[in-house]
Structure formats: structure tokens, C-alpha cells
XYZ file of C-alpha atoms in Angstrom:
567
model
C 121.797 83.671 104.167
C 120.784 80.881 101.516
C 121.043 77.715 102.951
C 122.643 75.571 100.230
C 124.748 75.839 97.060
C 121.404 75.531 94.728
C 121.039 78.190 92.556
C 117.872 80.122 93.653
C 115.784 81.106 90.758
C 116.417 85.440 91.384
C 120.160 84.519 89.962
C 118.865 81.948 87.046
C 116.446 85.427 86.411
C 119.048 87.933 86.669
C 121.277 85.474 84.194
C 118.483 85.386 82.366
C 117.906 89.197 82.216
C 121.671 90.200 81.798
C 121.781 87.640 78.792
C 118.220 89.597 77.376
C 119.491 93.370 78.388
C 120.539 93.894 74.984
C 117.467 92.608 72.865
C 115.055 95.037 74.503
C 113.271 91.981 76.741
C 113.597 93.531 80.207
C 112.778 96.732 81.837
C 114.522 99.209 84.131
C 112.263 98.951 87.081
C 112.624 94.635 86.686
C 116.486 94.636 86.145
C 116.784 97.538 89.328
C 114.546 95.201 91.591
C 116.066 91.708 90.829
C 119.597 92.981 91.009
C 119.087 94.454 94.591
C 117.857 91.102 95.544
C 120.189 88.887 94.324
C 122.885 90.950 96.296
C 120.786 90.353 99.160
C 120.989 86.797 99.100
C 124.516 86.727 99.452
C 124.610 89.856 102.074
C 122.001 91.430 104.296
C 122.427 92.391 107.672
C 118.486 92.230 108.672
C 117.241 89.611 106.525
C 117.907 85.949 105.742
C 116.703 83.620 102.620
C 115.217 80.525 103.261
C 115.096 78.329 100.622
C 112.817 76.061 101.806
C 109.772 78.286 102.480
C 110.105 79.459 98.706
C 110.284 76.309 97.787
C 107.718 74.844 99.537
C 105.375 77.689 97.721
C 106.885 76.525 94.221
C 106.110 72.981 94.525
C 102.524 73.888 96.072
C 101.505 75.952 93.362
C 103.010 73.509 90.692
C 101.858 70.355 92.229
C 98.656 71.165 93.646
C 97.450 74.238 91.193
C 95.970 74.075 87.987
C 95.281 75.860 84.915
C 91.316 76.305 84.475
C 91.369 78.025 80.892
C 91.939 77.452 77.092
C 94.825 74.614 75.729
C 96.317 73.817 79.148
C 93.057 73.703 80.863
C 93.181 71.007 83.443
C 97.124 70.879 83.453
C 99.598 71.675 86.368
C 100.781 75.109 86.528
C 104.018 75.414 85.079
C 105.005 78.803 86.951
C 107.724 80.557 84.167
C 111.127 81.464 85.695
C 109.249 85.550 86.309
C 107.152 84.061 88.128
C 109.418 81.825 90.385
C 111.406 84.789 90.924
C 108.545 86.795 91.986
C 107.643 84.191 94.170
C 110.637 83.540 96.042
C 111.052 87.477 96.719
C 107.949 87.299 98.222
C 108.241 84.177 100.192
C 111.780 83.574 100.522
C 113.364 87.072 102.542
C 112.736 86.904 106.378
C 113.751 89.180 109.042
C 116.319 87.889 111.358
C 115.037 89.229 114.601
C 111.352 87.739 113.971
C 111.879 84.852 112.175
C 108.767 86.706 110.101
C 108.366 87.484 106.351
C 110.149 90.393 105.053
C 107.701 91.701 102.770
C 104.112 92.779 103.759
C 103.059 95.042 100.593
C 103.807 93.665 96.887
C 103.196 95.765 93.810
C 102.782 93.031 90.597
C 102.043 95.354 87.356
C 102.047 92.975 84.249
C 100.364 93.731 80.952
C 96.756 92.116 80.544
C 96.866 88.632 79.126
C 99.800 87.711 81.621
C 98.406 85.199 83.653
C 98.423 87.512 86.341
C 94.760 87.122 88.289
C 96.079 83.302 87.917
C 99.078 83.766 90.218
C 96.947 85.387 92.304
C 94.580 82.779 92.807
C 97.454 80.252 93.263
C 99.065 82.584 95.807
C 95.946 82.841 97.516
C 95.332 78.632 98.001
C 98.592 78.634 99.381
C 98.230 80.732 101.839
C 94.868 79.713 103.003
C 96.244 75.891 103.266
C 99.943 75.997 103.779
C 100.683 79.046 105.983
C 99.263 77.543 109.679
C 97.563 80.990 110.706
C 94.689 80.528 112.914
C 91.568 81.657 111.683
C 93.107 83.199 108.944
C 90.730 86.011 106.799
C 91.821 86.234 103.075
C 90.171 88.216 100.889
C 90.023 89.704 96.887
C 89.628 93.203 97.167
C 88.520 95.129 93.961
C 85.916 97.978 92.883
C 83.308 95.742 91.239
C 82.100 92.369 93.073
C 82.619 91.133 89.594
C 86.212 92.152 89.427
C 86.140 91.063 93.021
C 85.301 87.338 92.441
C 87.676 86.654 89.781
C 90.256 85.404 92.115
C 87.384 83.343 94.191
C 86.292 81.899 90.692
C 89.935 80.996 89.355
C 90.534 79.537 93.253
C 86.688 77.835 93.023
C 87.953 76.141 89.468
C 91.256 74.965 90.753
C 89.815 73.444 94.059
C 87.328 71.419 91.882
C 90.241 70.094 89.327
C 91.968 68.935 91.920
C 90.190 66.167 94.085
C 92.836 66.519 96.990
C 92.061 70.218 98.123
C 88.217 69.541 97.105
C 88.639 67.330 99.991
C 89.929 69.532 102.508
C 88.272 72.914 101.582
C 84.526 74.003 101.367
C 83.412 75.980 98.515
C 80.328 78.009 99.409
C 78.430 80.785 96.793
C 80.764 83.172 98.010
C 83.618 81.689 100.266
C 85.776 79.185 100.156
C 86.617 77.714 104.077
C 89.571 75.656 105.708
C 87.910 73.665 108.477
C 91.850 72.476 109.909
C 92.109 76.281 110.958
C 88.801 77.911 110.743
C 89.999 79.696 107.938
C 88.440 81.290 104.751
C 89.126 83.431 101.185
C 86.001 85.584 100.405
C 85.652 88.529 97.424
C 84.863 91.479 98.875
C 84.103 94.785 96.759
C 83.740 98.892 97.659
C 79.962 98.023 97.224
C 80.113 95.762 100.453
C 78.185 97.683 102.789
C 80.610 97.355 105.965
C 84.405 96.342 105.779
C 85.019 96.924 109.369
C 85.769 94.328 111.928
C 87.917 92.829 109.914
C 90.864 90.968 110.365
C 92.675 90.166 106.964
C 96.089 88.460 106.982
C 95.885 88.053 103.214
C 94.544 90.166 100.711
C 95.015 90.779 96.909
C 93.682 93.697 95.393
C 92.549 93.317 91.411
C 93.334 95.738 88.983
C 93.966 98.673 91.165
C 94.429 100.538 88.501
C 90.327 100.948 88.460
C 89.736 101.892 91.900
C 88.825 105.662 91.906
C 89.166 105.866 95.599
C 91.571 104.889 97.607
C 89.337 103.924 101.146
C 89.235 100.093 100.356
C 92.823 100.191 100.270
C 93.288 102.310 103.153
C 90.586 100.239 105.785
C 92.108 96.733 104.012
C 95.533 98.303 105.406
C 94.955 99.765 108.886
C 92.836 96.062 109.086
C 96.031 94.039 108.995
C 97.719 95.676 111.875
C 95.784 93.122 114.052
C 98.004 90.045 112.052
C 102.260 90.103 112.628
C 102.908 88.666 109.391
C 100.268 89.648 106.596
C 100.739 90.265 102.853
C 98.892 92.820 100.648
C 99.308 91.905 97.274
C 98.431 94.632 94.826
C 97.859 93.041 90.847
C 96.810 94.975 88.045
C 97.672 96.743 84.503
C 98.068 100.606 84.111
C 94.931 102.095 83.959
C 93.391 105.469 82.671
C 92.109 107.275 86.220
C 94.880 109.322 87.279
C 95.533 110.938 90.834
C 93.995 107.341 92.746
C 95.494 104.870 94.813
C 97.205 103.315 91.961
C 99.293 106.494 90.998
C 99.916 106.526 94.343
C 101.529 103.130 95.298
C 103.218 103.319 91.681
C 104.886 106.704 92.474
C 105.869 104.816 96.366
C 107.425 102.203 94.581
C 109.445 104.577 91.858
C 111.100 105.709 95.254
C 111.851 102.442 96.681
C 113.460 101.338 93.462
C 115.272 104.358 93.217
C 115.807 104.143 97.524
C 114.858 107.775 97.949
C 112.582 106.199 100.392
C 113.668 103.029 102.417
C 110.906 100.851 102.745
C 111.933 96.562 103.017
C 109.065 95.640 103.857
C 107.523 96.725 100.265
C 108.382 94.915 97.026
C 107.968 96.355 93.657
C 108.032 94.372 90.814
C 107.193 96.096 87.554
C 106.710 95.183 83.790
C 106.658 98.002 81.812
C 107.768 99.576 78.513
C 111.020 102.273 79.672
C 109.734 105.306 76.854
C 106.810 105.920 75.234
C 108.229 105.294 71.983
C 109.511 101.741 71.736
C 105.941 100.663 71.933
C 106.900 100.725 67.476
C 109.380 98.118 67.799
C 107.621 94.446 68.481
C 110.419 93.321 70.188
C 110.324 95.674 73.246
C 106.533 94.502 73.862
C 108.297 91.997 76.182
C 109.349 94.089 78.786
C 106.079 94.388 79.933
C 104.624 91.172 78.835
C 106.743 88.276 79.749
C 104.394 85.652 79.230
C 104.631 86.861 75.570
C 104.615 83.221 73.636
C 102.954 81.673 76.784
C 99.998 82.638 78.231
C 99.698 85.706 75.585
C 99.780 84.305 71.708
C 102.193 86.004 69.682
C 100.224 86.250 66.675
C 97.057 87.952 68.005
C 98.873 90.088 70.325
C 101.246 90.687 66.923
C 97.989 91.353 64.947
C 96.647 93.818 67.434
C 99.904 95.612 67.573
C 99.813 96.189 64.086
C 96.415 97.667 63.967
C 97.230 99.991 67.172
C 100.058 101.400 65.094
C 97.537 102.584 61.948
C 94.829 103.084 63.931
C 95.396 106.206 66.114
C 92.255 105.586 68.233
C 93.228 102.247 69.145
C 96.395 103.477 70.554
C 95.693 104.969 74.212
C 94.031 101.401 75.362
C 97.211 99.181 73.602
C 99.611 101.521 75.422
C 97.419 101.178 78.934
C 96.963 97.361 78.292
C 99.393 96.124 77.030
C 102.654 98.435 77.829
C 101.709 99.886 81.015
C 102.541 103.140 79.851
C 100.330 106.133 81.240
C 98.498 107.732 78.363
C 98.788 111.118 77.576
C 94.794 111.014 76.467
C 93.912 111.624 80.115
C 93.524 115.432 79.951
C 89.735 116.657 79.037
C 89.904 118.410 75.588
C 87.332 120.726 77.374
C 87.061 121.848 80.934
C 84.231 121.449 82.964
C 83.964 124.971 84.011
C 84.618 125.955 80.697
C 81.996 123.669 79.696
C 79.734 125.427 82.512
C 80.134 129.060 81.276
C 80.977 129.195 77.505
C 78.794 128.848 74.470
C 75.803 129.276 76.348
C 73.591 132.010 74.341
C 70.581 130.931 73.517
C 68.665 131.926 70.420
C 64.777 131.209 68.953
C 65.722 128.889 66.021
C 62.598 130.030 64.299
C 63.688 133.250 64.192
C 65.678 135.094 60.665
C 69.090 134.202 62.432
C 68.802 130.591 60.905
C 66.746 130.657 57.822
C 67.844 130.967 54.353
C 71.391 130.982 55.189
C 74.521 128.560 54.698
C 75.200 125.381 56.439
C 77.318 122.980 56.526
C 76.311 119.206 58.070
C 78.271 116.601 60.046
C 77.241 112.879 60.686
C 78.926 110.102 62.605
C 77.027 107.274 62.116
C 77.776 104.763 64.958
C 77.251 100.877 64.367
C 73.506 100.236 63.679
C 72.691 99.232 67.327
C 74.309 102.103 69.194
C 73.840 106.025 69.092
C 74.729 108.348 66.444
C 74.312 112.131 65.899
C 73.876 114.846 63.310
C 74.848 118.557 63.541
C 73.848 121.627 61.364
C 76.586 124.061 61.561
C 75.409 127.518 60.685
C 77.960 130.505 60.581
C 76.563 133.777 61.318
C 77.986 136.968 59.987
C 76.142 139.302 62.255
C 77.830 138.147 65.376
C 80.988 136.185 63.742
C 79.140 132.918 65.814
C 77.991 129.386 64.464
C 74.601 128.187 65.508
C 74.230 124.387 65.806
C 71.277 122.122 65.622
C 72.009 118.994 67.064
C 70.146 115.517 67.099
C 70.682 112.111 68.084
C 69.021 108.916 67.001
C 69.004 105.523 68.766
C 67.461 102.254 68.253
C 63.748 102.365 70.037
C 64.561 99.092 71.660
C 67.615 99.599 72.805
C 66.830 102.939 75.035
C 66.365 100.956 77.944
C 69.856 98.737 77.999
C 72.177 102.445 76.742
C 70.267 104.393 79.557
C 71.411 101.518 81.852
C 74.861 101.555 80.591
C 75.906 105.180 79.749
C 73.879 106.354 82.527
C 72.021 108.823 80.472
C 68.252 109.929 80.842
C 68.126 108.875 77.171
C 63.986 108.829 77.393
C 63.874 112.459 78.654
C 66.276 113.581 75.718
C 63.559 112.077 73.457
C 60.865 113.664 75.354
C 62.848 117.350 75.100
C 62.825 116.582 70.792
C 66.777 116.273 70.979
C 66.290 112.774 70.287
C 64.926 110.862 67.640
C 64.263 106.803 68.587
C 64.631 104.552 65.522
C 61.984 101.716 65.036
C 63.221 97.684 66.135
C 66.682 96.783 66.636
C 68.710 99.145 64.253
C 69.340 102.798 63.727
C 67.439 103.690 60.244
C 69.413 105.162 58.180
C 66.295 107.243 55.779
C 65.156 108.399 59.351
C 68.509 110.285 59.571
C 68.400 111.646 55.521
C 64.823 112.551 56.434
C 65.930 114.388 59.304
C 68.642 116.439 56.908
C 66.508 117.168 53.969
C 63.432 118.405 56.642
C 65.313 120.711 58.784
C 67.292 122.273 54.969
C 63.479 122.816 54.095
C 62.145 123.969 57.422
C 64.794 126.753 57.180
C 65.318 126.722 53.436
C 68.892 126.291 54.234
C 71.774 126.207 51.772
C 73.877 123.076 52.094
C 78.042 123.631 51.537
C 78.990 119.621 52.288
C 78.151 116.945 54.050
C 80.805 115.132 56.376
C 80.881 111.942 57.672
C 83.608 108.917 58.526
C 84.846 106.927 55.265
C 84.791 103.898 57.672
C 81.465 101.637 56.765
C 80.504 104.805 54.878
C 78.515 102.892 51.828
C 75.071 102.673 52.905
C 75.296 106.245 54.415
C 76.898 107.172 51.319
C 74.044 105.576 49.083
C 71.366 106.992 50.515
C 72.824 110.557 50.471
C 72.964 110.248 46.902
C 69.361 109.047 46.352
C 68.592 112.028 48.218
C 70.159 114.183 45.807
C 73.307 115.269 47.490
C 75.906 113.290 45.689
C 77.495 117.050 44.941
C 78.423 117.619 48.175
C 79.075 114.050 50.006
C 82.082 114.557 52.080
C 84.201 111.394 52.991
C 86.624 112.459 55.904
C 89.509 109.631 56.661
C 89.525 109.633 59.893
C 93.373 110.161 60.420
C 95.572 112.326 62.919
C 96.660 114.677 59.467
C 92.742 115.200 58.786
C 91.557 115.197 61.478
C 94.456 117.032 64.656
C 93.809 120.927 62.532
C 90.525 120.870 62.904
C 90.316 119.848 66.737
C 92.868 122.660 66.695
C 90.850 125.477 65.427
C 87.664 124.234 66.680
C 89.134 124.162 70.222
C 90.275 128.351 69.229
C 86.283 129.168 68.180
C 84.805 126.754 71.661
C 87.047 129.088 73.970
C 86.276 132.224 71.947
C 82.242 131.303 72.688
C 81.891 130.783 69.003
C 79.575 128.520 69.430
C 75.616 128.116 70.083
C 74.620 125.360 71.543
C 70.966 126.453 72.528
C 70.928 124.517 75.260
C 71.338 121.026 74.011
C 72.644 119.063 76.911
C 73.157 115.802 75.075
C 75.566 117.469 72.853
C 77.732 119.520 75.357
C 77.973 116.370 77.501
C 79.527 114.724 74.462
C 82.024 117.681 74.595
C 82.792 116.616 78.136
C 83.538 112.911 77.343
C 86.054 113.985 74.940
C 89.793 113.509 75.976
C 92.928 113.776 73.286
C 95.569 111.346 72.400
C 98.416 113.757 71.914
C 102.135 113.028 69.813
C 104.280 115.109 71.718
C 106.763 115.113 68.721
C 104.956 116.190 66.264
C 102.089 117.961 68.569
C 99.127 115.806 66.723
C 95.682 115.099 68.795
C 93.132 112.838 67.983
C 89.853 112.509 69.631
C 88.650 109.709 71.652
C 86.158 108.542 74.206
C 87.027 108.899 78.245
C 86.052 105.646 78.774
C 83.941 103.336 76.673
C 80.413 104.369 77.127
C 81.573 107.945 77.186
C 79.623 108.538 74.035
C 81.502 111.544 71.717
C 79.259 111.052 68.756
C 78.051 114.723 68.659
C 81.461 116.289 68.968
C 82.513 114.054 66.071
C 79.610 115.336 63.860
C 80.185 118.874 64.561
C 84.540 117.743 63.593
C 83.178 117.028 60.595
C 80.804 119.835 60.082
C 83.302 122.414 60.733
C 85.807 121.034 58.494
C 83.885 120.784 55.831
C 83.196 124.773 56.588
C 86.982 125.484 56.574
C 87.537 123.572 53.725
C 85.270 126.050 51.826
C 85.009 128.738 54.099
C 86.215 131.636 51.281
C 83.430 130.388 48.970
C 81.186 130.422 51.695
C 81.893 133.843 53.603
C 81.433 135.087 49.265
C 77.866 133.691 49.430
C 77.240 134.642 53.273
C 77.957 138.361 51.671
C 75.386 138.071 49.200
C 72.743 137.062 51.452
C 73.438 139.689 53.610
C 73.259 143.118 51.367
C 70.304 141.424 50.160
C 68.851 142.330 53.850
């Protein structure tokens, strides 16, 4: 039971929320969790609150913490009344039989910018200083060693700001050491070679939401069995890969909340947007952000908002991010058996089947440092197929630092002539024209349009026209009413095996990078990459290629006639 009259700060939050329920601040999952708790306090036959362990957290994180970053660099932490809450559930509850802490597992999903990997770190000091376990093992958990360190690094910054726990901790490269207990915090990562043998009372696992596999978590778990009173504490935004470790512990904690499994040991606490469409009214941003104003400016968060909700492309990562929704981009356009065993004829392109015949062209021209493609579409009557020729072009000096980051044998693609490397620092424009007006000669091909993005389309644009195709220059907006037809159709001719790729492997691996955001109302798609250097630059080019064909596909079939009783 609580052990004074003092308001604890779970009923100052649930005030706070039942005063907010009605301007779209709070979330289901927050109000479901907080509630339970506060009847708790007054009632609970297994578990008691003491108010003076989650106290004694408070005022150590407050007093003794710091913030390392931007305007309040250097400046206690103020914890917000969230986070007092969240930190009294988690210290405050302990069994009555034990005389242990209640909760072992915590699940903190906050949208990014939320101060969250700073809690963390904060939670972390005090239990390496203030919890008395002998030879205590703490330890940030994450995919990357990067990703893994940020807690050390936020802990490392906060040690040296203040000159007190400088003086009783040790800060090595990559640990940070109590000498009262023989105690220690260290990042650890999947990469680490061996995790066993270890004996972890704490650990907080970063952005879960990355981790692929699930093993960390799993040996991290089983690990604490050797300590009576551990705490796993799971931070992290939604995320993109489905069917992981985070899906998993998110679909566990759905049933706590909703007690179809009884679990008191595990504490869910969850910021997140209730439907997918109130992400269109501002306001509702805050149930998944509720350091909105604090930690998170209003205006650029307001400003990048506003440019998710014009800018269909932007608006998987904004609903990821910054809502924790799930997005509904996470199904492949194209499977990968599909990919496998469809549009796989190959054909001699020096043979009748491409020359003097109709094409239409496609270009998505990427920034001028990065990769960007060009594809010949032609349609062929004989077998109702299109034939593509596809090329790429890249910056010569950049080869090295994309084949390190896309993981693509971008040098053998050159070497195989289905890649074209660009001179110094920036993708030449002329060498890409060039390209267009040698292959229409080479085949003495007729040209129907050329397609390309409207976005940073002048140069392109220009030199098009110097070339002499200022007829047929083809701006496509890039927009879900131009653009969600043609993915449509196209998708109709790729599983019909309408298409020839002739064995360009560059191009069909850009078909397998390409996932869909969908409307479900009005049954839109849009394109985008898997991930970010899941390049989709071919598919794009061909988008625009075959739209330009539909667009004048009756004038073109007419001509496509012509040429053929001409045979």
C-alpha cells in the first residue's frame, strides 16, 4: 500500500490524462496501463508501493543527471510528469512475499525525438550506483555497436558533467566501473563475438525495433535467471522489419493490456497514435510524442508534418517515426520467387527484334552524387512483350563508398557494360543524353516521349532540348494520382512475363527493393525504397517509360502496324 497521503505522480498523470482524453493528447494503450496502476496503489493483494524507492530514483536522476545536448546542455534533468510516472511503475510496485521489484521486463515505445535513449542512460546510472547489487553486470544491448554505445556515451557525458559521480565511477573506452561493488555498464552488440557467461542484472535494449533476430534478446533473457531481481528494459520507436522480436514483445504486451495473458511482472507502456488516420490532425501527434514542446520543437516537428502530408513518399518513415504506427509499405511490390522465375527470356539485342521500331524512354535522375538509371522500353507486336535496355550511371569516385554502403558489386556491373561511371564527383548529365541519342541511333529507334521526375527537372530538362527532343520531354509529377495507375498496370504486364529484362541484374534487383505505401481508402500505392540504400532508381525509370507508352499507346500500336506490314 502507499505509505503516506502524498499524491504519487501515476494519479497527478491519470488527472492529467482524464483532463487531456478529450483533446486527442493520450492514447489507448497509455490511459489502459496508468489506470490499472493507479487502482493498484490503493488495492493489490500481491504487491505493495513504496514511495520511497520511487522517490529515491526521482531525486537521483534529477539531482545527479544531466542533460548533455542542445539549449539545456549542462542542466539538471527535469524528468516531465510521463516520465515520473513511468518511473515510479517501474521502481515503485514490489511483491509482498519478496520484498523484490515487481516488474522485471518494461516495454518504453515513444516516438523519436522523445528523450527516450536519455532516460535510459539516467535509468542505467542509477542502477549501477544506487541499487547495492554485488558485482552487478549492466549492459546496452542493440544490433549495431554504434546503436549499442549510445546509452554508454549519454552515461560517459553525464558522469563527466557531474564532478560527484566522476569521482566515484571509472570511465574506460568501453565501460564504465563502480569500484564500491565491483560493478560495471558496458555496450554490447549482436556483432560481439560471445555473449555467454554472462550475468546481467540490468540491461536496456535500443531501438528494438531494428533487431532482425531475436537471439540477443533471447541469451540477454535466459542470462538474468542467475540475478532475483533484474530489469530488462526494452526502448525504441516502431520500426519497418516485421515478424522480429519487436512484433513480438509488442503483440505480448497488446495481451497484457488487454489481460488475455496475465503477466505482473511485465510493464507496457506505449505512445502511439490509436488509427492510422489521425496522423492528419496535428493535435493527435501527442499521443505518441509527449515531449512534444520539450525535448521535440513544435515548429520543426510542425514543418515536417506538413511536408509528410504532400509528400506521399515521406509518409511511411513520419508514420514509423514519429506515430509508431506500423506501415502498410512493408509488403514487396514483387515477390522474390516471382522475381526468380518471371521475365526471364533472353533475346540478342542486335538482332531485328529491336531495331527500327518504337520506344519510349524513362529517366530518374538521382541527386548528382548518387546513382541514377535510364530504361528503353520497346513494345513488341510479335510476341505482345516489351524489351528493355537498362543502364545505370554513377559518379567514378564514388563507386567505392555506394559499393560499401548498398552492398552492391557496383565495379562488376561496370565491368558487365550495365554500368556507365561518370568522371569526378558528379553524375554528368551529357553522359546520360549521349547515352539516349547513341543507343536511338545504334538501333535507329523511334522515340514516343521521354519521362522523367518534374522535381529538380531543369538541367535534365535543358539538355534534352539542346539535344533536340524538346517535342517529346515528358515531365511526370510525381504524385499518388500519376503515378498509383501505372504501378497498377505495370504490376498486370510483370506477372503476365511482359517483360524482357535480358538478364540485367542491377535492374531486377531494383524491382526487389521496391515496397508500396498503400491508402486503404481509396486503394492508391506509391513506390518507395525498402530501406534507404535500397536503391529503386531503375524501376522508377521504367514507371516513367511505361507511362509515357500508355499515355500514347493508340498512336503508337497505329505506327507499330505500319512498321510491321512493311516486313
Amino acid at each position: 500500500m502507499q505509505a503516506n497521503n502524498e499524491k504519487t505522480n501515476l494519479e497527478l498523470y491519470y488527472e492529467w490524462i482524464n483532463k487531456n482524453s478529450n483533446k486527442n493528447k493520450v492514447g489507448i494503450k497509455i490511459k489502459k496501463i496508468v489506470s490499472t496502476l493507479v487502482k493498484e496503489l490503493k488495492s493489490n493483494k500481491d504487491y505493495y508501493f513504496n514511495h520511497k524507492e520511487a522517490n529515491k530514483t526521482i531525486s537521483f536522476i534529477e539531482k545527479s543527471c544531466f542533460h548533455t545536448t542542445g539549449e539545456y546542455n549542462k542542466q539538471n534533468f527535469k524528468l516531465e510528469l510521463w516520465q515520473k510516472a513511468f518511473l515510479e511503475a517501474l521502481y515503485g510496485f514490489y511483491d509482498k512475499k519478496t520484498n523484490l521489484r515487481r516488474f522485471k521486463e518494461a516495454l518504453l515505445i515513444v516516438g523519436r525525438g522523445n528523450g527516450k535513449t536519455a532516460l535510459a542512460s539516467a535509468i542505467a546510472l542509477k542502477s549501477l550506483i544506487l541499487d547495492n547489487e554485488a558485482n552487478a553486470e549492466l549492459y546496452s544491448i542493440a544490433t549495431k555497436r554504434d546503436q549499442a554505445k549510445r546509452v554508454y556515451e549519454e552515461m560517459r557525458r553525464m558522469i563527466f558533467i557531474n564532478p560527484n559521480l566522476n569521482k566515484i565511477l571509472k570511465v574506460k573506452r568501453d565501460k564504465i566501473e563502480f569500484i564500491h561493488n565491483n560493478s560495471f555498464f558496458q555496450p554490447l552488440s549482436s556483432e560481439t563475438k560471445t555473449l555467454d557467461g554472462l550475468s546481467p542484472y540490468f540491461v536496456v535494449l535500443d531501438e528494438v525495433a531494428m533487431m532482425e533476430k531475436r537471439d540477443i534478446y533471447d541469451v540477454m533473457r535466459t542470462a538474468t535467471a542467475k540475478r532475483k531481481d533484474y530489469l530488462m528494459l526494452l526502448i525504441t520507436t516502431n520500426g519497418s522489419i516485421r515478424e522480429n522480436i519487436f512484433d513480438e514483445r509488442y503483440s505480448y504486451a497488446e495481451k497484457v493490456l488487454e489481460n488475455t495473458i496475465k503477466d505482473n511482472k511485465f510493464l507496457p507502456w506505449i505512445y502511439e497514435l490509436d488509427e492510422r488516420n489521425e496522423w492528419k490532425n496535428f493535435n493527435n501527434l501527442y499521443k505518441a510524442n509527449p515531449n512534444l514542446g520539450i525535448s521535440k520543437y513544435i515548429d520543426n516537428f510542425k514543418a515536417e508534418w506538413q511536408e509528410a502530408l504532400i509528400t506521399p513518399t515521406q509518409q511511411p518513415n513520419f508514420l514509423i517515426k514519429h506515430c509508431n504506427l506500423k506501415s502498410n509499405l512493408d509488403s514487396a511490390l514483387f515477390s522474390r520467387l516471382d522475381l526468380e522465375t518471371k521475365n526471364n527470356k533472353i533475346i540478342n539485342t542486335d538482332e531485328y527484334l529491336i531495331k527500327n521500331r518504337i520506344c519510349t524512354i524513362g529517366i530518374d535522375l538521382s541527386k548528382t552524387n548518387d546513382l541514377s538509371a535510364v530504361v528503353f522500353l520497346i513494345p513488341n507486336l510479335d510476341t505482345n512483350e516489351f524489351i528493355l535496355l537498362s543502364q545505370f550511371f554513377m559518379p567514378e569516385a564514388r563507386i567505392i563508398e555506394k559499393t560499401t554502403e548498398d552492398k552492391i558489386p557496383y565495379k562488376l556491373y561496370q565491368e558487365q557494360g550495365i554500368l556507365t561511371l561518370c568522371k569526378g564527383e558528379e553524375i554528368n548529365i551529357s553522359e546520360i543524353v549521349n547515352y539516349i541519342i547513341n543507343i536511338m541511333k545504334k538501333y535507329n529507334l523511334i522515340c514516343y516521349g521521354i519521362g522523367y521526375d518534374t522535381f529538380n527537372s531543369y538541367l535534365l530538362k535543358q539538355h534534352l532540348d539542346n539535344a533536340g527532343f524538346y517535342l517529346i520531354n515528358n515531365l511526370i509529377r510525381f504524385g499518388v494520382r500519376t503515378i498509383s495507375p501505372i504501378i497498377k498496370a505495370l504490376k498486370l504486364e510483370f506477372d503476365d512475363n511482359k517483360f524482357v529484362f535480358n538478364q540485367n541484374p542491377l535492374l531486377k534487383l531494383h524491382f526487389n527493393n521496391v515496397d508500396v505505401l498503400i491508402d486503404e481508402e481509396k486503394e492508391n500505392m506509391m513506390p518507395i525504397k525498402r530501406s534507404k540504400n535500397k536503391r529503386i532508381d531503375g524501376f522508377i525509370s521504367l514507371l516513367f517509360a511505361y507511362k509515357i507508352f500508355r499515355d500514347n499507346k493508340d498512336r503508337i500500336y497505329i505506327e507499330l502496324y505500319k512498321i510491321y506490314s512493311q516486313k
